[in-house]
Coordinates of C-alpha atoms in Angstrom, one line a residue:
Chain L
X177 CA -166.6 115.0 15.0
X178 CA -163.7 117.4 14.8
X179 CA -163.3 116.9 18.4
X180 CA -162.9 113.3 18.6
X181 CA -160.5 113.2 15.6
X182 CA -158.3 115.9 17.2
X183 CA -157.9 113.8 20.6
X184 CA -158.3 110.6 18.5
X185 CA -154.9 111.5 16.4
X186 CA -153.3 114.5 17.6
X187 CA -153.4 114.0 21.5
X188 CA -152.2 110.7 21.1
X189 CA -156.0 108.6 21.4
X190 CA -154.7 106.5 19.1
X191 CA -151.9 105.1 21.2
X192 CA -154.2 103.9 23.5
X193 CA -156.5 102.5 20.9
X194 CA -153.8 100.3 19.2
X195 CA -153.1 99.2 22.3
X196 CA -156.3 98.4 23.4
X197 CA -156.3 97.0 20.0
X198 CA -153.5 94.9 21.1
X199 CA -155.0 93.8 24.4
X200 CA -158.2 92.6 22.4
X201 CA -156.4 90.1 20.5
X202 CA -153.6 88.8 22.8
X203 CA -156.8 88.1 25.2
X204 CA -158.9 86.1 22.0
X205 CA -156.1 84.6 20.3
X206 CA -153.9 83.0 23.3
X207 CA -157.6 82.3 25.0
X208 CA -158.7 80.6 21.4
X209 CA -155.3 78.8 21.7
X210 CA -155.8 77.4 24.9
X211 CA -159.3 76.8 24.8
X212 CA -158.8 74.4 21.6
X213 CA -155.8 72.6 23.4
X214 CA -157.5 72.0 26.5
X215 CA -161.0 71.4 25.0
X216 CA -159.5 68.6 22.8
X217 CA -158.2 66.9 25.8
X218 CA -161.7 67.3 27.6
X219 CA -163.5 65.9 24.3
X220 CA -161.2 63.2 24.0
X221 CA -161.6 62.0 27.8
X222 CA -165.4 62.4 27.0
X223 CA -165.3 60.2 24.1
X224 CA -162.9 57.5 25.7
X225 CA -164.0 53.8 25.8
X226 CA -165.1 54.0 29.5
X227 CA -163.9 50.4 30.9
X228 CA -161.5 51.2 33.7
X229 CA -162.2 53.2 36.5
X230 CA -159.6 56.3 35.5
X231 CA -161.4 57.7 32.5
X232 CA -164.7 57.2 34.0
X233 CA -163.1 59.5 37.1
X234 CA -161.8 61.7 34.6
X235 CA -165.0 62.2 32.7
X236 CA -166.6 63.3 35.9
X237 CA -164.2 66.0 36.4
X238 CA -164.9 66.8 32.9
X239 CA -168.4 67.5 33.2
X240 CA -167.9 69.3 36.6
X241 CA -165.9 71.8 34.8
X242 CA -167.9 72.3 31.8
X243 CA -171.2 72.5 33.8
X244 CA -169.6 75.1 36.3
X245 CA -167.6 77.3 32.8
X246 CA -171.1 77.5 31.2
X247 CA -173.4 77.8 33.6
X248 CA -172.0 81.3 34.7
X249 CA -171.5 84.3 32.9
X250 CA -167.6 85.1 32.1
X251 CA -167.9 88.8 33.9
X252 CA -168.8 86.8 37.0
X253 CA -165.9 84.3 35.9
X254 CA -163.4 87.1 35.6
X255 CA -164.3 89.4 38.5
X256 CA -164.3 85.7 40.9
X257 CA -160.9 85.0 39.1
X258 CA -159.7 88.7 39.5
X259 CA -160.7 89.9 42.9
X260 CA -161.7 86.6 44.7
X261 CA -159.6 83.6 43.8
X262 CA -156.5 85.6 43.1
X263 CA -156.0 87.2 46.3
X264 CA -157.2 83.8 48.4
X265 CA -154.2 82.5 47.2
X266 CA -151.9 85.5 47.5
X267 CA -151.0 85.9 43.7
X268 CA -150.8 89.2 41.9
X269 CA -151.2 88.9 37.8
X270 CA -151.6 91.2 35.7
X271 CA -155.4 91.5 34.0
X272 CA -154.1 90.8 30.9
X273 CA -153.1 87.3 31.8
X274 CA -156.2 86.8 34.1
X275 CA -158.0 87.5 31.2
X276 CA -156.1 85.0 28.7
X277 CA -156.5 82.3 31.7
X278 CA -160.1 82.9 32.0
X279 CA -161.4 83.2 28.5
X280 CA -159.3 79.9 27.4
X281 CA -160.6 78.1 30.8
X282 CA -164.4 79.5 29.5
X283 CA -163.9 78.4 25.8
X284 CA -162.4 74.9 26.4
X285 CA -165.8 74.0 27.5
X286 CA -167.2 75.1 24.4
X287 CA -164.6 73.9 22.5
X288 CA -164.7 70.7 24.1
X289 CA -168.5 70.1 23.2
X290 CA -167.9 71.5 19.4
X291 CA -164.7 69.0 19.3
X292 CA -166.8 65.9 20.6
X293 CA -169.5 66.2 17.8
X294 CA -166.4 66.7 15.8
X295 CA -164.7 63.7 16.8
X296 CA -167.9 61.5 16.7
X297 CA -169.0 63.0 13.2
X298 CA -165.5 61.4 12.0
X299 CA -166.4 57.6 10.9
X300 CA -165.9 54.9 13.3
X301 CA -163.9 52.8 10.8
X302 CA -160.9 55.8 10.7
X303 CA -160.3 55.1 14.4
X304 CA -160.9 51.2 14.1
X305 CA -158.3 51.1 11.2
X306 CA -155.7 53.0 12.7
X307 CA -156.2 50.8 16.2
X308 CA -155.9 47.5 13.9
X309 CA -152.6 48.4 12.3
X310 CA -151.4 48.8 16.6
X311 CA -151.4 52.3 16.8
X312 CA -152.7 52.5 20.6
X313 CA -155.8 54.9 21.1
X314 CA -154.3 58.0 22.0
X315 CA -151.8 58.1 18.9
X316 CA -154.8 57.1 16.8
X317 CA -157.0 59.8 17.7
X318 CA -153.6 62.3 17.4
X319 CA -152.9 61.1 14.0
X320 CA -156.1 60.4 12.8
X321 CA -159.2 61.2 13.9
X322 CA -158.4 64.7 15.7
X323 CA -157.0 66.4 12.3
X324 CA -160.6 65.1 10.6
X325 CA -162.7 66.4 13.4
X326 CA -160.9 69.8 13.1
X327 CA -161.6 70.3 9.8
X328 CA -165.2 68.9 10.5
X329 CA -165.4 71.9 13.3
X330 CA -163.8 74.8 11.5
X331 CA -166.7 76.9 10.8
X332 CA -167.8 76.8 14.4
X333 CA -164.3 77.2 16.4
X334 CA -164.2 80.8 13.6
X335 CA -167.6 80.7 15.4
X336 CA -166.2 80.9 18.7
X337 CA -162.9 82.9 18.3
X338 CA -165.4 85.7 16.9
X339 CA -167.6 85.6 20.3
X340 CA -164.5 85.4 22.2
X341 CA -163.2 88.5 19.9
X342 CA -166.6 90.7 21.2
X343 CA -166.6 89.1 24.8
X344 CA -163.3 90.6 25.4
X345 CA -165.4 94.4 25.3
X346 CA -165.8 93.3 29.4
X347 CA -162.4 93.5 30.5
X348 CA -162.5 96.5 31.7
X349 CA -164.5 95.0 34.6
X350 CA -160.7 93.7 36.1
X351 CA -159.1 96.9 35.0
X352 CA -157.7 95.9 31.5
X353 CA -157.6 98.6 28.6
X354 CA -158.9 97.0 25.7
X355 CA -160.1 98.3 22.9
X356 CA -163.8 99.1 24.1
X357 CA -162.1 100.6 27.2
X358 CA -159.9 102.7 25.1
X359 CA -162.9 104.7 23.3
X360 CA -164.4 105.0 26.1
X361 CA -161.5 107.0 27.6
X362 CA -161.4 109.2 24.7
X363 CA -165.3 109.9 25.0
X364 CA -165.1 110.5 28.9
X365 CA -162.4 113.2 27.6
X366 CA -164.7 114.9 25.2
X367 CA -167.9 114.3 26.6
X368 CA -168.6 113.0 23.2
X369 CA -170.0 109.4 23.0
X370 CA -171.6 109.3 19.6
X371 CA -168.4 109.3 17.5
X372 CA -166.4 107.2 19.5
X373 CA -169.0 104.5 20.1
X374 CA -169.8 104.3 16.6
X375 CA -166.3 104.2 15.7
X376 CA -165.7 101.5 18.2
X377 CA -168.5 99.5 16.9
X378 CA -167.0 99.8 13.5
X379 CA -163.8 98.3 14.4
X380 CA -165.3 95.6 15.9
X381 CA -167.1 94.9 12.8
X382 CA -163.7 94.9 10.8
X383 CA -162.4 92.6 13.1
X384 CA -165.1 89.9 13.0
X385 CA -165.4 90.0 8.9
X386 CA -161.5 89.8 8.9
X387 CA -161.7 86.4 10.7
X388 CA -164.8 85.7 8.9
X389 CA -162.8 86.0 5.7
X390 CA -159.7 84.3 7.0
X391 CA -162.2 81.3 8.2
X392 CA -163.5 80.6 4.9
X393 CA -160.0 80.6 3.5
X394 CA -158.8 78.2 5.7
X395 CA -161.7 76.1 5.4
X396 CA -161.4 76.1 1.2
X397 CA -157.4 75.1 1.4
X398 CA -158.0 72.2 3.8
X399 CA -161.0 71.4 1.4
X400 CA -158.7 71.7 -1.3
X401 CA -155.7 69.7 0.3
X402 CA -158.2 66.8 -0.3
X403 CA -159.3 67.3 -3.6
X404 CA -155.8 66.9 -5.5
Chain P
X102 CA -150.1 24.0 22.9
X103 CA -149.3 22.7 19.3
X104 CA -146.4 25.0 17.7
X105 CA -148.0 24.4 14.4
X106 CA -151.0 26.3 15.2
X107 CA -150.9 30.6 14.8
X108 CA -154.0 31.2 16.4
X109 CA -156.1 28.7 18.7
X110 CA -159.7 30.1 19.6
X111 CA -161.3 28.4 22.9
X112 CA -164.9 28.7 23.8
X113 CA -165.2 32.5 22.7
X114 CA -168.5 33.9 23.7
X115 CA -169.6 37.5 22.4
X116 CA -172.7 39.2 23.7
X117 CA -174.2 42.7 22.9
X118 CA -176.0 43.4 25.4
X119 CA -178.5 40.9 25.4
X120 CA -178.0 39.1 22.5
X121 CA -175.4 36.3 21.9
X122 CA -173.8 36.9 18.8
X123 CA -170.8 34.1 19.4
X124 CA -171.7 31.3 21.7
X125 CA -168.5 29.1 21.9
X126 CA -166.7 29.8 18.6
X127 CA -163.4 27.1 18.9
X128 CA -160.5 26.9 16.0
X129 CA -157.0 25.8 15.5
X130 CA -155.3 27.3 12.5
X131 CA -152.3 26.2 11.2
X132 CA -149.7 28.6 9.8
X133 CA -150.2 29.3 5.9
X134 CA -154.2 28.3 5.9
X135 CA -156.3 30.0 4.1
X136 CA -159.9 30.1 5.7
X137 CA -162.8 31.2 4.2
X138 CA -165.9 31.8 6.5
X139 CA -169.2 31.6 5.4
X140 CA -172.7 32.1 6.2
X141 CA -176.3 34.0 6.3
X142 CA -175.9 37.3 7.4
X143 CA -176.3 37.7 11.2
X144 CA -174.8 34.5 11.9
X145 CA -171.6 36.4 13.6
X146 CA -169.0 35.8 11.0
X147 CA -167.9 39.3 10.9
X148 CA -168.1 39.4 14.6
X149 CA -165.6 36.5 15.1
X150 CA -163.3 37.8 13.0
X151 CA -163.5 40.8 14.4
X152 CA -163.2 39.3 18.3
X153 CA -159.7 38.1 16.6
X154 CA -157.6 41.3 17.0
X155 CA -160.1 42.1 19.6
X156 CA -161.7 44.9 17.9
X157 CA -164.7 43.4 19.5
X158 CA -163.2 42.5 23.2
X159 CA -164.8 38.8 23.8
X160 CA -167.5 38.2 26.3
X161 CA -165.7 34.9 26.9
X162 CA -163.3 32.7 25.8
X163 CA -159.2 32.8 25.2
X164 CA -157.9 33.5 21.8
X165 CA -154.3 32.4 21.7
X166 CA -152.3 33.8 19.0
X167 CA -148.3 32.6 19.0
X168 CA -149.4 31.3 22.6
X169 CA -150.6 34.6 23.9
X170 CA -154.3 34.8 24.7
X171 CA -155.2 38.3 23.3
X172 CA -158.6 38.3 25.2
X173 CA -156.4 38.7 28.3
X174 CA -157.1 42.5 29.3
X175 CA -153.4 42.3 31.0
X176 CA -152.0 41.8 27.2
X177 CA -151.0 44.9 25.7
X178 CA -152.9 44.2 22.5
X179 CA -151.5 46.9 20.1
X180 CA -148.0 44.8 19.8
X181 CA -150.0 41.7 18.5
X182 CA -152.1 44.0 16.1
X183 CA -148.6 44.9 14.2
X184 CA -149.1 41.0 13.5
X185 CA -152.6 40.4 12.7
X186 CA -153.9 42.9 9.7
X187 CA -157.4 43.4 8.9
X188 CA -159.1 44.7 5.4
X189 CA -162.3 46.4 6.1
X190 CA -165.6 45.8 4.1
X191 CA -165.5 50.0 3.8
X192 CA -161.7 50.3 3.1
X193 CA -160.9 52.6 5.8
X194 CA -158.2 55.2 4.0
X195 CA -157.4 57.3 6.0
X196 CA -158.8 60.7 4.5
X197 CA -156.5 63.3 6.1
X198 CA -153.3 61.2 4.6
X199 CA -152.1 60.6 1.1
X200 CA -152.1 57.0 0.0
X201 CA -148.0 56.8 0.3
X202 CA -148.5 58.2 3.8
X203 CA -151.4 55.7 4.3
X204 CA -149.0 53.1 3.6
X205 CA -146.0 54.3 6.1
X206 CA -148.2 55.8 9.0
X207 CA -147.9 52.8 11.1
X208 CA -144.6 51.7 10.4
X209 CA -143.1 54.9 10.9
X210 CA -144.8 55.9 13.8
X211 CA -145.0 52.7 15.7
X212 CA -141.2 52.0 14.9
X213 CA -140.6 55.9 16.3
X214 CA -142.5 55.2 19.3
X215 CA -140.6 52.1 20.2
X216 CA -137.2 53.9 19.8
X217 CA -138.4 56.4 21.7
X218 CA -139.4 54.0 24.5
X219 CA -136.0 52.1 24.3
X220 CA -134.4 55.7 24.2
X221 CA -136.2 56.2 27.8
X222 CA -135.6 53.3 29.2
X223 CA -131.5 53.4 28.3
X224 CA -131.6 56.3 30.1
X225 CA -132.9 54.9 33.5
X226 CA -130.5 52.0 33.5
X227 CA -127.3 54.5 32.2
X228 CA -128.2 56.1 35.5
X229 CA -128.9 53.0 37.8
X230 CA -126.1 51.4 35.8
X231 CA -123.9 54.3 37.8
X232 CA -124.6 52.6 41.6
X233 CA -124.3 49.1 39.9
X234 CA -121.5 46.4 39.8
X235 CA -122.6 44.4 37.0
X236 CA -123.3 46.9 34.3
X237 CA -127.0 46.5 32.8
X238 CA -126.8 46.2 29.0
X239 CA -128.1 49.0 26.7
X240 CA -130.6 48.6 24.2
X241 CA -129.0 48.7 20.9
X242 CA -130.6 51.7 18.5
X243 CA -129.5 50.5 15.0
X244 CA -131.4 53.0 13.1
X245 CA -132.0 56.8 12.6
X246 CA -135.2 58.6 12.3
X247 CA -134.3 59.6 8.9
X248 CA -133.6 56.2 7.3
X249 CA -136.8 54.3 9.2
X250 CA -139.0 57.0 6.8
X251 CA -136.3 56.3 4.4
X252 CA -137.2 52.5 4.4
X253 CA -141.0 52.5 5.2
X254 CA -141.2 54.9 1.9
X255 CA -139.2 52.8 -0.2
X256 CA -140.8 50.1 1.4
X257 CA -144.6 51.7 0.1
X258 CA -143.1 52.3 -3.0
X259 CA -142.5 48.7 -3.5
X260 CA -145.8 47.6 -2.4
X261 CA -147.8 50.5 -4.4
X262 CA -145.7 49.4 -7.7
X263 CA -147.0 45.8 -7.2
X264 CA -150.5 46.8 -7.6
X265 CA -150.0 49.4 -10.4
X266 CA -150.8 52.5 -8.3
X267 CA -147.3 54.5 -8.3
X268 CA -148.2 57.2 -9.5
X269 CA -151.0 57.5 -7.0
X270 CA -148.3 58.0 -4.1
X271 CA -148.9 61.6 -3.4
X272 CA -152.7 61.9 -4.0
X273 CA -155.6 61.6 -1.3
X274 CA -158.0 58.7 -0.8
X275 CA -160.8 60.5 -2.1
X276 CA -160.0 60.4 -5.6
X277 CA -159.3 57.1 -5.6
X278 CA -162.2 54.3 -7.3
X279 CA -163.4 51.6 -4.7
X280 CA -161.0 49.1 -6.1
X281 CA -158.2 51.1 -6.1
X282 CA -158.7 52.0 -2.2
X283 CA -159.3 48.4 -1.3
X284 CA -156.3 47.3 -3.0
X285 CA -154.4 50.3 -1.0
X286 CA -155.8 48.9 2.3
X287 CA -154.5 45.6 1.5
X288 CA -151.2 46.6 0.7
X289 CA -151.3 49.2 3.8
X290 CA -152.0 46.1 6.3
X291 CA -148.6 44.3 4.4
X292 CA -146.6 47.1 4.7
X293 CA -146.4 45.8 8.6
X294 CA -145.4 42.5 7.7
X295 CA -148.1 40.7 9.5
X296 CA -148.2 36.8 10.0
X297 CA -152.2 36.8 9.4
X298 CA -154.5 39.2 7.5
X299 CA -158.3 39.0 8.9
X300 CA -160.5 40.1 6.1
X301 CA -163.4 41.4 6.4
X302 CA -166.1 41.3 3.4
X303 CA -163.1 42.8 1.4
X304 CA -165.7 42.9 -1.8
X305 CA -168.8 43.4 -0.3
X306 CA -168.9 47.4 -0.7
X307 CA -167.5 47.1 -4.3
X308 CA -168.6 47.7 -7.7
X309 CA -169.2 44.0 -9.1
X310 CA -166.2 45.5 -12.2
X311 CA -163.9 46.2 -9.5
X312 CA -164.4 43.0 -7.4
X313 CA -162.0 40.9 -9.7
X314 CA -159.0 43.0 -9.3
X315 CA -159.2 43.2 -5.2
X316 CA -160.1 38.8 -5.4
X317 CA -156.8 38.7 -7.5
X318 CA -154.4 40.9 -5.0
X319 CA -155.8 38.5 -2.5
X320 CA -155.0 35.7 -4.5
X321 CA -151.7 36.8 -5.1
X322 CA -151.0 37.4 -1.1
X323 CA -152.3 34.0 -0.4
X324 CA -149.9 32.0 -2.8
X325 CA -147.2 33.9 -0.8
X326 CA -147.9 31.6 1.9
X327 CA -149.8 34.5 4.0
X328 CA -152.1 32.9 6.9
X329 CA -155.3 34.7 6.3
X330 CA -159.1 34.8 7.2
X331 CA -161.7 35.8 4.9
X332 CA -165.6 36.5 5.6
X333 CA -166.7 36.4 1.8
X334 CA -170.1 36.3 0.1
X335 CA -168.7 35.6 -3.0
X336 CA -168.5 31.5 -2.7
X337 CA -166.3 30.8 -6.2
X338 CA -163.3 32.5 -4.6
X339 CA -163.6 30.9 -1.9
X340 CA -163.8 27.4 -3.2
X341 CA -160.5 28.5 -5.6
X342 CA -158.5 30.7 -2.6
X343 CA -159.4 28.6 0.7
X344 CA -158.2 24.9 2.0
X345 CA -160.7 25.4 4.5
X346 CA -164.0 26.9 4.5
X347 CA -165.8 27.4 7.7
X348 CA -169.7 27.8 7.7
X349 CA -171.2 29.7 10.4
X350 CA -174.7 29.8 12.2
X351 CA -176.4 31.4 14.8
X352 CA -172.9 31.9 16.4
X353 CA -171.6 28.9 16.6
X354 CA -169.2 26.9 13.4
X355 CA -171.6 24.5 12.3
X356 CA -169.8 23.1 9.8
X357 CA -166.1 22.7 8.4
X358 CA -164.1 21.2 6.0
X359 CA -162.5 21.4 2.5
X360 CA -164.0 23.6 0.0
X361 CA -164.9 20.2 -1.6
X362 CA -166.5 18.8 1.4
X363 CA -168.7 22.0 2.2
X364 CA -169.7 23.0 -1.8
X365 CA -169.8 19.5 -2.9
X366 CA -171.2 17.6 -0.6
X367 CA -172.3 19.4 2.8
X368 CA -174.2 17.3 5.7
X369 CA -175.5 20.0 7.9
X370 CA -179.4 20.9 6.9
X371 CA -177.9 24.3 7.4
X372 CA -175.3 24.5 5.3
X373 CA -177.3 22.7 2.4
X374 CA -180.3 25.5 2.8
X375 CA -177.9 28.2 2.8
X376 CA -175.7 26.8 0.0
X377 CA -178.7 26.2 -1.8
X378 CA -180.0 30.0 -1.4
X379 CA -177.0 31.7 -2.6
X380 CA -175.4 29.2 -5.2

């Protein structure tokens, strides 16, 4: 114990905590940002009226891409991302940004098939009403039905930006420090696990009731928004 | 085509799937009329109204409204929507916005978005107007972002006084009584100035209190000369509201005439069974 607090604060373990710290939630919250962007564009080309040959392309591609993000785990993602793609095409990035690019790329599909039960949970008649005052579909959906569906969703996307939150403990796998990476420096150090891994686990747990909290706060003011 | 005539509706066919709801539905209706549509459920009134703005896009057929035939796929439909409201059996609020911001929604952003559009395209010919003799013209941009809210809120204001709900402006659809948000909905679809309002069972989801104050809005918008089309159940207002009452049947109009003519002294078997059932 007294070991792992003395490198944990005076040799300066913290530093590398906080910013593993860091690294943890730059990599959940940009990849929770894109993922909701990107998986609302995929939901919407999912639900699309289907007449004309573009959307029906587009729906293909849609379903290419979420078949291929789920059906393979995100270390295989990352490390294909890190050491295969990257160097085919002669880029160096930093992990941190692979990271943000593959988590969002991973959580738009899930987002995409949480925001198109969200979109068709919204009634019919929202969408029809906004089309017959010549609003054309896309700023229908903007304006309308996308801000209900949201707020439909909200309990699953906290759902997902927890998961995303605890997925990040793999990033070490392309050489980024986070904050699972970070403890476990400190415990190769000391050749004491216990503490640290405990201590890691805790902070995890913080983290995901933190969001928890801040999810059901969100989710009572837009409730409350409607209740005036 | 006769320039007396809004909308002229040709042979329109509408099939789901299999089954033929509309099976050559045609209409001329003059500017001003007030029709009243009629008949036993399933017959495909709601369906032809709703083929109208093309909610429903027509199996078959040519709708021409101001000449146009909306049930051409090339016709950009949304423009001649701004002209055609529609009043929903279920209302249709929008929940996320507040009933003032129901009201200005469309205005504002469709108004926006053409501004925006003309903004683009002046751009384009300022720079093609630099290789050209002739100068192209610019399209004028009268108005600022600022004062179309400024209008469509004054606008809303106007139209939310009328029916007594002012001091509803800033509050959201949910709290609002059945009547109250159908009277909204009616207003919303004026605040776009439309030449015809298509009505859809406007009382049919109502409490049977709140059914006279919706039937006297609509009353009130038809002595103003509005063109309008009502599906209706409820067969005294349409005898008092419409010069014209359609009865429909198995997708087709099987009968038409003055409210008179149909109540009073109908000659289709069919009309007489179903007048019979419900009067």
């Amino acid at each position: 114990m007294e070991l792992f607090f003395e490198h944990f604060i005076t040799k300066g373990g913290y530093k590398v905590a906080l910013e593993g710290l860091l690294a943890t939630a730059e990599i959940a919250v940009f990849g929770l940002i894109i993922g909701i962007l990107l998986g609302t564009v995929i939901a919407i080309v999912r639900v699309m009226p289907k007449y004309k040959v573009l959307p029906r392309v587009l729906d293909v591609i849609c379903n290419i891409y979420v078949a291929l993000f789920r059906g393979t785990p995100m270390v295989v993602q990352l490390l294909v991302g890190y050491y295969v793609l990257l160097p085919a095409i002669g880029l160096r990035l930093d992990g941190v940004v692979v990271a943000v690019i593959i988590f969002g790329l991973n959580s738009a599909a899930y987002v995409s098939e949480m925001m198109r039960s969200g979109i068709q949970s919204v009634d019919i008649g929202q969408l029809e009403a906004a089309r017959a005052l010549g609003m054309p579909y896309a700023m229908a959906m903007m304006k309308i039905v996308i801000p209900q569906s949201i707020k439909n969703i909200l309990p699953t996307l906290g759902n997902e930006f927890i998961v995303l939150v605890k997925d990040t403990s793999i990033v070490s796998f392309i050489a980024v420090v986070d904050i699972t990476k970070a403890f476990r420096q400190i415990g190769d150090a000391t050749y004491e696990y216990v503490i640290p891994y405990l201590f890691l686990a805790l902070v995890y747990l913080v983290l995901v009731a933190g969001i928890a909290a801040l999810v059901k706060l969100m989710e009572r003011r837009l409730k409350k928004s409607e209740r005036q | 085509m006769n320039d007396n005539n809004i909308l002229s509706v040709r042979g329109l066919k509408k099939s789901f799937g299999k089954l033929e709801v509309l099976k050559g539905v045609d209409i001329d209706i003059k500017k001003g009329e007030k029709i009243a549509i009629i008949g036993p459920s399933g017959c495909g009134k709601s369906t032809f109204l709703r083929c109208i703005n093309c909610m429903e896009d027509p199996s078959g057929g040519s709708i021409f409204f101001n000449d146009v035939d909306l049930a051409d796929q090339r016709v950009d439909i949304n423009i001649h929507r701004e002209q055609i409201g529609m009043v929903f059996q279920q209302f249709n609020l929008f929940n996320n916005k507040t009933i003032i911001e129901n009201i200005m929604l469309a205005p504002v952003s469709l108004t926006l978005k053409k501004i925006k559009k003309a903004k683009r395209k002046n751009f384009f010919t300022k720079v093609g107007n630099i290789f050209r003799k002739n100068k192209k013209e610019l399209i004028k941009i009268t108005q600022t972002k600022a004062e179309i809210v400024e209008n469509a809120r004054a606008n809303a204001e106007k139209l939310l006084k009328r029916i007594g709900l002012e001091d509803k402006a800033d509050v959201y659809p949910s709290t609002l009584s059945g009547g109250q948000k159908q009277r909204v909905a009616i207003v919303r679809a004026l605040a776009m100035n439309p030449q015809v309002i298509l009505f859809d069972e406007p009382t049919s989801a109502l409490d049977p209190e709140m059914v006279g104050e919706v039937l006297d809005l609509i009353k009130e918008v038809a002595n103003e000369g509005m063109t309008m089309l009502i599906v209706t159940h409820e067969m005294g207002f349409a005898r008092e509201v419409a010069n014209r009452v359609l009865f429909m049947d198995s997708g087709i109009i099987a009968e038409q005439g003055t409210p008179a003519e149909i109540f009073d002294n109908p000659q289709n078997p069919r009309t007489i069974q179903f007048l019979k059932a419900v009067l």
